[in-house]
Short mmCIF file of C-alpha atoms in Angstrom, two decimals:
data_model
loop_
_atom_site.label_atom_id
_atom_site.label_comp_id
_atom_site.label_asym_id
_atom_site.label_seq_id
_atom_site.Cartn_x
_atom_site.Cartn_y
_atom_site.Cartn_z
CA MET A 9 47.93 -95.51 61.58
CA ARG A 10 46.14 -92.20 62.00
CA HIS A 11 45.63 -90.87 65.50
CA ARG A 12 42.28 -89.34 66.27
CA ILE A 13 42.06 -86.35 68.66
CA PRO A 14 39.60 -87.12 71.49
CA GLY A 15 36.38 -85.14 71.21
CA SER A 16 37.00 -83.04 74.34
CA TRP A 17 40.57 -82.20 73.31
CA SER A 18 39.42 -81.46 69.78
CA GLY A 19 36.90 -78.95 71.11
CA LEU A 20 39.52 -77.28 73.29
CA PHE A 21 41.93 -77.11 70.35
CA CYS A 22 39.34 -75.44 68.13
CA LEU A 23 38.43 -73.01 70.90
CA ALA A 24 42.08 -72.06 71.43
CA LEU A 25 42.53 -71.58 67.70
CA LEU A 26 39.43 -69.39 67.59
CA PHE A 27 40.74 -67.18 70.40
CA ALA A 28 44.13 -66.92 68.68
CA LEU A 29 42.51 -65.86 65.42
CA ALA A 30 40.24 -63.40 67.22
CA GLY A 31 43.25 -61.87 68.94
CA CYS A 32 45.07 -61.54 65.64
CA THR A 33 42.00 -59.95 64.05
CA GLU A 34 41.69 -57.54 66.95
CA ASP A 35 45.37 -56.56 66.77
CA LYS A 36 45.12 -56.07 63.03
CA ALA A 37 42.07 -53.87 63.47
CA LEU A 38 43.76 -51.81 66.16
CA ALA A 39 46.83 -51.44 63.92
CA LEU A 40 44.61 -50.11 61.13
CA GLN A 41 42.85 -47.86 63.64
CA SER A 42 46.23 -46.50 64.72
CA ALA A 43 47.20 -45.83 61.10
CA ALA A 44 43.90 -44.07 60.45
CA LEU A 45 44.22 -41.86 63.52
CA GLN A 46 47.78 -41.01 62.56
CA TYR A 47 46.44 -39.98 59.15
CA ARG A 48 43.86 -37.79 60.84
CA ASP A 49 46.45 -36.14 63.07
CA GLN A 50 48.77 -35.51 60.13
CA ALA A 51 45.91 -33.95 58.18
CA VAL A 52 44.93 -31.73 61.13
CA ARG A 53 48.52 -30.53 61.49
CA ALA A 54 48.82 -29.81 57.78
CA LEU A 55 45.47 -28.05 57.81
CA GLY A 56 46.66 -25.85 60.67
CA LEU A 57 49.77 -24.79 58.75
CA ALA A 58 47.75 -23.97 55.66
CA SER A 59 45.12 -22.09 57.64
CA ASP A 60 47.74 -20.01 59.45
CA GLY A 61 49.36 -19.15 56.13
CA LEU A 62 46.11 -18.13 54.47
CA ARG A 63 45.07 -15.98 57.42
CA ALA A 64 48.46 -14.25 57.41
CA ALA A 65 47.70 -13.20 53.83
CA THR A 66 44.82 -11.01 55.06
CA ALA A 67 46.23 -9.96 58.44
CA MET A 68 47.30 -6.43 59.29
CA PRO A 69 50.26 -5.19 61.35
CA ALA A 70 49.67 -4.84 65.08
CA ARG A 71 48.50 -1.34 65.95
CA THR A 72 50.90 0.79 67.98
CA SER A 73 49.90 3.30 70.66
CA ASP A 74 51.04 6.12 68.34
CA GLN A 75 48.73 4.89 65.57
CA LEU A 76 45.85 4.58 68.00
CA ALA A 77 46.54 8.13 69.25
CA ASP A 78 46.44 9.40 65.65
CA ASP A 79 43.06 7.71 65.16
CA LEU A 80 41.73 9.32 68.34
CA ASP A 81 43.01 12.72 67.21
CA THR A 82 41.09 12.47 63.94
CA LEU A 83 37.76 11.47 65.49
CA THR A 84 34.99 13.85 64.39
CA ARG A 85 32.67 13.02 67.31
CA PRO A 86 33.01 11.96 70.96
CA LEU A 87 34.27 8.43 71.58
CA ASP A 88 31.47 5.96 72.21
CA ALA A 89 31.29 2.20 72.82
CA GLY A 90 30.85 1.34 69.14
CA THR A 91 33.83 3.40 68.04
CA LEU A 92 35.97 1.99 70.84
CA ASP A 93 35.08 -1.55 69.80
CA HIS A 94 35.97 -0.69 66.21
CA LEU A 95 39.34 0.73 67.26
CA LEU A 96 40.20 -2.25 69.45
CA THR A 97 39.02 -5.10 67.22
CA GLY A 98 39.74 -3.66 63.77
CA GLU A 99 37.62 -3.79 60.67
CA THR A 100 34.93 -6.46 60.63
CA GLU A 101 35.40 -6.60 56.89
CA LEU A 102 38.98 -7.74 57.47
CA ALA A 103 37.74 -10.61 59.65
CA ARG A 104 35.30 -11.63 56.93
CA THR A 105 38.14 -11.54 54.40
CA ALA A 106 40.15 -13.94 56.58
CA ASP A 107 37.19 -16.33 56.73
CA ILE A 108 36.83 -16.18 52.95
CA ALA A 109 40.55 -16.88 52.53
CA THR A 110 40.25 -20.14 54.50
CA GLN A 111 37.03 -21.34 52.83
CA PRO A 112 38.91 -23.84 50.60
CA LEU A 113 39.85 -25.65 53.81
CA ASN A 114 36.24 -26.24 54.85
CA PRO A 115 35.65 -29.44 52.79
CA LEU A 116 38.87 -30.89 54.15
CA ARG A 117 37.91 -29.98 57.70
CA ASP A 118 34.51 -31.63 57.23
CA ASN A 119 36.12 -34.81 55.93
CA VAL A 120 38.56 -34.90 58.85
CA ILE A 121 35.64 -34.66 61.28
CA ALA A 122 33.67 -37.41 59.52
CA PHE A 123 36.74 -39.66 59.20
CA SER A 124 37.73 -39.15 62.83
CA ALA A 125 34.24 -40.00 64.06
CA ILE A 126 34.41 -43.46 62.51
CA PHE A 127 37.45 -44.44 64.53
CA ASP A 128 36.87 -42.40 67.67
CA ARG A 129 33.56 -44.10 68.32
CA LEU A 130 35.07 -47.59 68.25
CA PRO A 131 35.29 -49.03 71.78
CA GLN A 132 38.85 -49.69 72.91
CA GLY A 133 39.85 -53.33 72.47
CA SER A 134 37.12 -54.23 69.98
CA TYR A 135 38.00 -55.32 66.48
CA LEU A 136 37.20 -53.18 63.49
CA ALA A 137 34.13 -54.41 61.63
CA GLN A 138 34.34 -54.69 57.86
CA ASP A 139 31.47 -52.24 57.38
CA ALA A 140 33.33 -49.59 59.39
CA VAL A 141 36.38 -50.11 57.17
CA LYS A 142 34.25 -49.67 54.07
CA GLU A 143 32.67 -46.55 55.54
CA ALA A 144 36.11 -45.02 56.03
CA ILE A 145 37.33 -45.59 52.45
CA PRO A 146 35.32 -42.92 50.55
CA ILE A 147 36.04 -40.35 53.26
CA ALA A 148 39.77 -41.11 53.10
CA VAL A 149 39.74 -40.79 49.31
CA ARG A 150 37.93 -37.43 49.51
CA MET A 151 40.35 -36.26 52.20
CA ASN A 152 43.29 -37.07 49.98
CA GLN A 153 41.66 -35.29 47.05
CA SER A 154 41.22 -32.19 49.22
CA LEU A 155 44.79 -32.36 50.50
CA LEU A 156 46.24 -32.67 47.01
CA ASN A 157 43.99 -29.97 45.56
CA LEU A 158 45.18 -27.64 48.29
CA VAL A 159 48.82 -28.38 47.51
CA ALA A 160 48.21 -27.74 43.81
CA GLN A 161 46.51 -24.40 44.53
CA ILE A 162 49.30 -23.27 46.86
CA ASP A 163 51.95 -24.32 44.36
CA ALA A 164 50.17 -22.46 41.55
CA GLY A 165 49.65 -19.35 43.68
CA THR A 166 45.86 -19.62 43.48
CA LEU A 167 45.84 -19.72 47.28
CA ARG A 168 48.18 -16.99 48.49
CA ILE A 169 50.28 -17.71 51.56
CA VAL A 170 52.04 -14.44 52.29
CA ASP A 171 52.98 -12.37 55.34
CA ASN A 172 50.72 -9.39 54.77
CA PRO A 173 51.62 -7.50 57.97
CA ARG A 174 55.33 -7.64 57.12
CA ARG A 175 54.60 -6.59 53.54
CA ILE A 176 52.78 -3.49 54.76
CA GLU A 177 55.67 -2.65 57.09
CA ILE A 178 58.14 -2.93 54.21
CA ILE A 179 55.97 -0.79 51.94
CA GLU A 180 55.75 1.93 54.57
CA ALA A 181 59.51 1.79 55.28
CA THR A 182 60.32 1.89 51.57
CA ASN A 183 58.10 4.89 50.90
CA ALA A 184 59.61 6.68 53.91
CA ALA A 185 63.10 5.97 52.55
CA ARG A 186 62.20 7.24 49.10
CA ASN A 187 60.93 10.49 50.60
CA LEU A 188 64.28 11.20 52.22
CA PRO A 189 66.56 13.74 50.54
CA PRO A 190 69.35 12.29 48.37
CA GLY A 191 72.35 11.19 50.36
CA ALA A 192 73.89 8.44 52.46
CA LYS A 193 70.92 8.18 54.84
CA ARG A 194 68.50 7.63 51.95
CA ASP A 195 70.78 5.09 50.28
CA LYS A 196 71.17 3.12 53.52
CA ALA A 197 67.39 3.11 54.12
CA LEU A 198 66.73 1.86 50.59
CA ARG A 199 69.33 -0.91 50.96
CA GLN A 200 67.66 -1.98 54.20
CA ALA A 201 64.28 -2.03 52.46
CA ALA A 202 65.69 -4.12 49.60
CA GLY A 203 67.22 -6.58 52.09
CA ALA A 204 63.92 -6.82 53.94
CA MET A 205 62.12 -7.61 50.66
CA LEU A 206 64.53 -10.44 49.83
CA GLU A 207 64.27 -11.83 53.35
CA LEU A 208 60.47 -11.69 53.18
CA SER A 209 60.44 -13.46 49.81
CA THR A 210 62.57 -16.28 51.20
CA ARG A 211 60.43 -16.64 54.32
CA GLU A 212 57.15 -16.66 52.38
CA GLN A 213 58.46 -19.29 49.98
CA GLN A 214 59.57 -21.40 52.94
CA ARG A 215 56.14 -21.08 54.53
CA ARG A 216 54.41 -22.18 51.32
CA ALA A 217 56.83 -25.09 50.92
CA GLU A 218 56.36 -26.25 54.51
CA ALA A 219 52.57 -26.19 54.15
CA GLY A 220 52.74 -28.08 50.85
CA ALA A 221 55.13 -30.70 52.18
CA SER A 222 53.02 -31.24 55.31
CA LEU A 223 49.88 -31.72 53.22
CA LEU A 224 51.67 -34.21 50.97
CA GLN A 225 53.04 -36.13 53.95
CA ALA A 226 49.51 -36.50 55.27
CA ALA A 227 48.32 -37.62 51.83
CA GLU A 228 51.07 -40.23 51.73
CA VAL A 229 49.83 -41.79 54.96
CA GLY A 230 46.25 -41.47 53.70
CA ASN A 231 47.12 -43.30 50.52
CA THR A 232 48.36 -46.24 52.57
CA VAL A 233 45.28 -46.19 54.80
CA ILE A 234 43.08 -46.40 51.68
CA GLY A 235 45.03 -49.40 50.42
CA LEU A 236 44.89 -51.12 53.80
CA ALA A 237 41.15 -50.54 54.09
CA ARG A 238 40.55 -51.77 50.54
CA ASN A 239 42.43 -55.04 51.12
CA TYR A 240 41.64 -55.36 54.80
CA GLY A 241 40.18 -58.86 54.59
CA GLN A 242 43.26 -60.29 52.87
CA LEU A 243 45.91 -58.62 55.05
CA SER A 244 47.72 -59.94 58.09
CA LEU A 245 48.78 -57.90 61.10
CA ARG A 246 52.34 -57.98 59.75
CA ASP A 247 51.10 -56.58 56.41
CA VAL A 248 49.39 -53.66 58.13
CA LEU A 249 52.40 -52.81 60.28
CA HIS A 250 54.86 -53.06 57.40
CA SER A 251 52.66 -50.92 55.14
CA LEU A 252 52.33 -48.22 57.78
CA ASN A 253 56.08 -48.21 58.35
CA ASP A 254 56.69 -47.89 54.61
CA ALA A 255 54.22 -45.00 54.43
CA LEU A 256 55.99 -43.14 57.21
CA VAL A 257 59.34 -43.65 55.47
CA LEU A 258 57.94 -42.33 52.18
CA ALA A 259 56.30 -39.39 53.95
CA GLY A 260 59.59 -38.54 55.60
CA ARG A 261 61.25 -38.32 52.20
CA ILE A 262 58.90 -35.56 51.06
CA SER A 263 60.84 -32.34 51.62
CA PRO A 264 59.87 -28.66 51.31
CA ASP A 265 61.88 -28.56 48.08
CA SER A 266 59.92 -27.34 45.06
CA GLN A 267 60.92 -30.32 42.93
CA SER A 268 60.04 -32.76 45.70
CA ILE A 269 56.62 -31.14 46.07
CA LYS A 270 55.90 -31.19 42.33
CA ARG A 271 57.11 -34.78 41.91
CA ASN A 272 55.19 -36.20 44.87
CA LEU A 273 52.08 -34.17 44.07
CA ALA A 274 51.96 -35.67 40.56
CA ARG A 275 52.58 -39.17 41.92
CA LEU A 276 49.87 -39.00 44.58
CA GLN A 277 47.40 -37.39 42.17
CA GLY A 278 47.92 -40.38 39.88
CA THR A 279 47.34 -42.78 42.75
CA THR A 280 44.13 -40.98 43.73
CA ARG A 281 42.83 -41.25 40.16
CA ALA A 282 43.63 -44.97 40.27
CA TRP A 283 41.56 -45.36 43.45
CA GLU A 284 38.65 -43.57 41.74
CA ASP A 285 38.82 -46.02 38.82
CA ASP A 286 39.27 -49.08 41.03
CA PRO A 287 36.36 -51.50 40.38
CA VAL A 288 36.21 -52.47 44.06
CA LEU A 289 36.10 -48.89 45.33
CA LYS A 290 33.85 -47.34 42.66
CA PRO A 291 30.58 -48.50 44.29
CA LEU A 292 31.75 -47.17 47.67
CA LEU A 293 32.82 -43.81 46.25
CA ALA A 294 29.42 -43.38 44.62
CA GLN A 295 27.71 -43.48 48.02
CA PRO A 296 27.06 -40.22 49.95
CA ILE A 297 29.28 -39.63 52.97
CA ALA A 298 27.48 -39.70 56.29
CA ARG A 299 28.51 -36.85 58.59
CA ASN A 300 29.14 -37.72 62.21
CA GLU A 301 29.92 -34.41 63.91
#
């Protein structure tokens, strides 16, 4: 004999089930929001490392009081406000060069801003609507493309991350050593210059590797966010949490070793191409990205 649930109890049961499902949906949305914001923060950190490295490639050594005194001694006219500003702030052309050096970061920065706006504007405690998830996908894919392109350019040397101020110091010290008369003092100065060159080479390589690894770690998290957003409707809260944990583990395995960078760059580039060819994502990727700055 089948037992029927009284109408009032049936209504309460359905209402309780609805609230339970709503809570699960909300938690799942907040978990995806957390993953997306972590992706943003990772990308911002990686962008900062790359930007610092590129600006160092056009920087100049700090001016000493002796150098400033030499400049004042060679002035051909009385010191005025314009000349003083030039002496204190340096060449404006150098500042423009630094801006040009970091131009490849601009598309990535724009995508970070647009991506962040999607999640920052969500009210706390509300669940993530499916249209907001879809809006985030093309931006996340473009972000990952920018991250990976940047890694490839740094690895190939197209984007130079070097310590220009230290290079100039070593050049000046080396030329001064070479101008010394033959003897023990000259030999010692040249050995010091050679040691400084080797130390600089190691430090510059480490800086490039750290920037590349940081960019790849961000791309690893981004790759997971793309997958979560693509399959959002079919995923449970447990799926989202497990996927994010797996992404963080994989990201942690990316080291500043040249082989690790090359291997993971190739792997993530292949994954990005797969997203571009995905029949579900293709229509979304064809749409223009709305900027929310």
